[in-house]
Coordinates of C-alpha atoms in Angstrom, one line a residue:
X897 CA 0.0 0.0 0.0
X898 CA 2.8 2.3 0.8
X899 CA 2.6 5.7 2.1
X900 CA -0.3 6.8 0.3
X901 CA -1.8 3.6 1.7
X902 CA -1.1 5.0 5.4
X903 CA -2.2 8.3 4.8
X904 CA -6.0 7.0 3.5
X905 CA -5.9 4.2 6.5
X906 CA -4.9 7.1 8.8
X907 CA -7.7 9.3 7.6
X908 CA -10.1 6.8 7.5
X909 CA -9.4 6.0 10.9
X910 CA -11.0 9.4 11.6
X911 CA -14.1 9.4 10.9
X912 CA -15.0 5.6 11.9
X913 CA -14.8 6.4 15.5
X914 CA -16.9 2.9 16.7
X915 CA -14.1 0.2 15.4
X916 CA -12.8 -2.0 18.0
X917 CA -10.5 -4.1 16.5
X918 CA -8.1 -3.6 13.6
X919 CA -5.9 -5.9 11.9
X920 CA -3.7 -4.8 8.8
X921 CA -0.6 -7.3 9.1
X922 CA 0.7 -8.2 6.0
X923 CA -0.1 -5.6 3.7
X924 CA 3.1 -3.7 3.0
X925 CA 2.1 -0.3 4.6
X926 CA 4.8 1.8 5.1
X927 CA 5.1 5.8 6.5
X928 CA 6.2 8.4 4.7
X929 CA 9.0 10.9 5.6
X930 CA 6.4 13.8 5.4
X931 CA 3.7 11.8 7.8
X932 CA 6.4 11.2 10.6
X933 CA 4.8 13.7 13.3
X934 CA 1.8 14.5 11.3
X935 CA -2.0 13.3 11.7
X936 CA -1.3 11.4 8.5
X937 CA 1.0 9.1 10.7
X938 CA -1.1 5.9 10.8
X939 CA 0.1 4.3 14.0
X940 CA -0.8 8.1 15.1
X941 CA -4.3 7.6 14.2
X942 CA -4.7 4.5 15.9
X943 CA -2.9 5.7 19.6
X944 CA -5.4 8.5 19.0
X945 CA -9.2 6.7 18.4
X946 CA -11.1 6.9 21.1
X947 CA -12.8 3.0 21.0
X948 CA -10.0 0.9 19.4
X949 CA -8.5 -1.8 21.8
X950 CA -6.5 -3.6 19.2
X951 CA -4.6 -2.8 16.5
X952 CA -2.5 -5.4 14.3
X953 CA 0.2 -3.7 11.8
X954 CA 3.1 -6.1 11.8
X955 CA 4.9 -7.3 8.9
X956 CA 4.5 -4.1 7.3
X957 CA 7.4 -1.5 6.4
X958 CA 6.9 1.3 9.3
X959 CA 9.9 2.2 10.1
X960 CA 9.6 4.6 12.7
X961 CA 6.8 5.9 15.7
X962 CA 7.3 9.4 17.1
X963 CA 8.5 9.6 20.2
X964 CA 5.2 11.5 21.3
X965 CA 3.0 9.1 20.2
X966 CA 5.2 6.4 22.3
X967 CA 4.4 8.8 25.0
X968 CA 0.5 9.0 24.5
X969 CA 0.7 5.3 24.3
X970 CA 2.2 4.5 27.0
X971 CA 0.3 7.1 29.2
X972 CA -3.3 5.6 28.2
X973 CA -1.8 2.0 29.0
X974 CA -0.8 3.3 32.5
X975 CA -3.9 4.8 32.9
X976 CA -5.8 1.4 32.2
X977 CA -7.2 2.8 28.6
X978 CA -4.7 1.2 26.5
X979 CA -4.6 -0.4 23.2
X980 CA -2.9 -3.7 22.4
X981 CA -0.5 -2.7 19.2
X982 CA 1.3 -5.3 17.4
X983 CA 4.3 -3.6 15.3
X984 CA 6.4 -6.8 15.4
X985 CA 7.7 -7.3 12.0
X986 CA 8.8 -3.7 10.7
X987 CA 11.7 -2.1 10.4
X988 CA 11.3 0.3 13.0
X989 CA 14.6 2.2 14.9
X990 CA 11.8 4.5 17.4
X991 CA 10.7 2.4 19.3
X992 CA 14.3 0.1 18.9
X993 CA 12.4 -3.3 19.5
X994 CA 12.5 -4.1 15.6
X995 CA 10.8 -7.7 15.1
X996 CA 10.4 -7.9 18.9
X997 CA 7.5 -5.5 18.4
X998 CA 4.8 -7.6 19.6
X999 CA 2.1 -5.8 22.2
X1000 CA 4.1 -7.2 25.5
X1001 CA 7.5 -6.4 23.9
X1002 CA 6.2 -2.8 22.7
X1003 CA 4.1 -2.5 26.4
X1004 CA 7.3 -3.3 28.6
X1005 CA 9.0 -0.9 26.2
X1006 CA 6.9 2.0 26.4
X1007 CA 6.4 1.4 30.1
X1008 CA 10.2 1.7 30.4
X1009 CA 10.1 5.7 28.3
X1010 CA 7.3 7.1 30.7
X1011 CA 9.6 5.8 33.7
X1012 CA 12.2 8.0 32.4
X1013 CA 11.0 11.1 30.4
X1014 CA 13.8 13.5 30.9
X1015 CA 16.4 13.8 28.1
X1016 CA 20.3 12.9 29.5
X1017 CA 22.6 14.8 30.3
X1018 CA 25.7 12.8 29.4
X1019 CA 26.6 9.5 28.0
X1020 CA 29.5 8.1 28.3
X1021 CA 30.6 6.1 25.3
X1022 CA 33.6 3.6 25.4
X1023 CA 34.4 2.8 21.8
X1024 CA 36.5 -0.6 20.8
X1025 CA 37.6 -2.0 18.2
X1026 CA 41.1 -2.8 15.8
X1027 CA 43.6 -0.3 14.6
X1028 CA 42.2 2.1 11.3
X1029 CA 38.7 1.1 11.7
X1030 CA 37.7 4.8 12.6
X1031 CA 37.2 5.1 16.1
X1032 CA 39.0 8.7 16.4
X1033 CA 37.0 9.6 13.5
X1034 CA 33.9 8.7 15.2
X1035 CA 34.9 10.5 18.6
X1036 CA 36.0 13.6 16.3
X1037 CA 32.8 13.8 14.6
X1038 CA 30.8 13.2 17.9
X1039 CA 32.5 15.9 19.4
X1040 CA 33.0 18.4 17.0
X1041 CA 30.5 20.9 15.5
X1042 CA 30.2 20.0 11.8
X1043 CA 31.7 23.1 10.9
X1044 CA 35.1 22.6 12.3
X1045 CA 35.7 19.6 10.8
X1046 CA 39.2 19.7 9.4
X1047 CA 40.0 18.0 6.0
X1048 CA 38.8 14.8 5.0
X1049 CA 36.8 15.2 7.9
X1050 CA 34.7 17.9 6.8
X1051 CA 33.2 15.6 4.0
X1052 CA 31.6 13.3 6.9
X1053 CA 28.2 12.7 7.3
X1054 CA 27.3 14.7 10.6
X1055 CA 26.6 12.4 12.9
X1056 CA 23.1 13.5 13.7
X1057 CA 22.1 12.5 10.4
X1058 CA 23.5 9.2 10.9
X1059 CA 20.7 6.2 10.4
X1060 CA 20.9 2.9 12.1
X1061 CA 22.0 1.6 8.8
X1062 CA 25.1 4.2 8.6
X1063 CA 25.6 3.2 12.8
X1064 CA 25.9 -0.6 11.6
X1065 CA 28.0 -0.1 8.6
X1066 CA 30.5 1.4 10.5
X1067 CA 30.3 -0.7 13.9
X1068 CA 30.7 -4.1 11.8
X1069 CA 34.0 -2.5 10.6
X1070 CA 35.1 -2.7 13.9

């Protein structure tokens, strides 16, 4: 279905406001880069109706759930209105659970970010690995603004555009 399969399922969702029960597994839906945030976000519109209790959308191609609909989520669970989502499946990197997506997986999950709202501070970051594989290049460009970035270096990717694919390409080099 792809995005433009989301966005009508999202909109839809809108105006049928007595559904209980939704399953859409299997149907290669995925979220577009526009919707991510938006009211066209279709796991969006499901966190959001006001009688749905269970909602089945794995093995599809959503790849990502904003972090503020993880919050609303997990604060209707707490508060004993929650819905059962199963987003086991997708390729998602927000919420990090990938295949293990299932409702207990993305429940325990969600539980775990209203436990701990507030942003860190610091990390601390120990980074291993053999001789030229890049690991003063990744400090550099961790620590550096993008700006400053002498030489070669200034070519880099900044790292706050950095995917989960780019984060894997360069930590199997290690």
């Amino acid at each position: 279905l792809g995005p433009e399969g989301g966005r009508a399922l999202a909109a839809a969702l809108k105006t049928n406001t007595t559904m209980l029960a939704l399953d859409l597994s299997v149907n290669d839906i995925s979220v577009g880069e526009d919707d991510v945030g938006s009211s066209a976000h279709l796991v969006e519109s499901v966190a959001d109706h006001p009688r749905l209790k269970r909602a089945d959308l794995s093995n599809n191609s959503i790849e990502a759930v904003p972090v503020e609909c993880q919050l609303r989520i997990a604060r209707a669970d707490a508060d004993g209105r929650g819905i059962a989502i199963d987003l086991s499946g997708n390729p998602l990197s927000s919420p990090p659970l990938g295949h293990r997506a299932d409702p207990e997986g993305l429940r325990g999950y969600l539980a775990l970010l209203l436990d701990e709202p507030a942003a860190a501070a610091r990390v601390r970051l120990m980074v291993l690995g053999f001789g030229g594989a890049g690991k003063s290049t990744f400090c550099d460009a961790l620590t550096t603004p993008h700006g400053d970035l002498a030489g070669f270096h200034a070519s880099l990717l900044p790292l706050d555009r950095w995917d989960a694919e780019a984060v894997a390409a360069w930590a199997a080099r290690l």
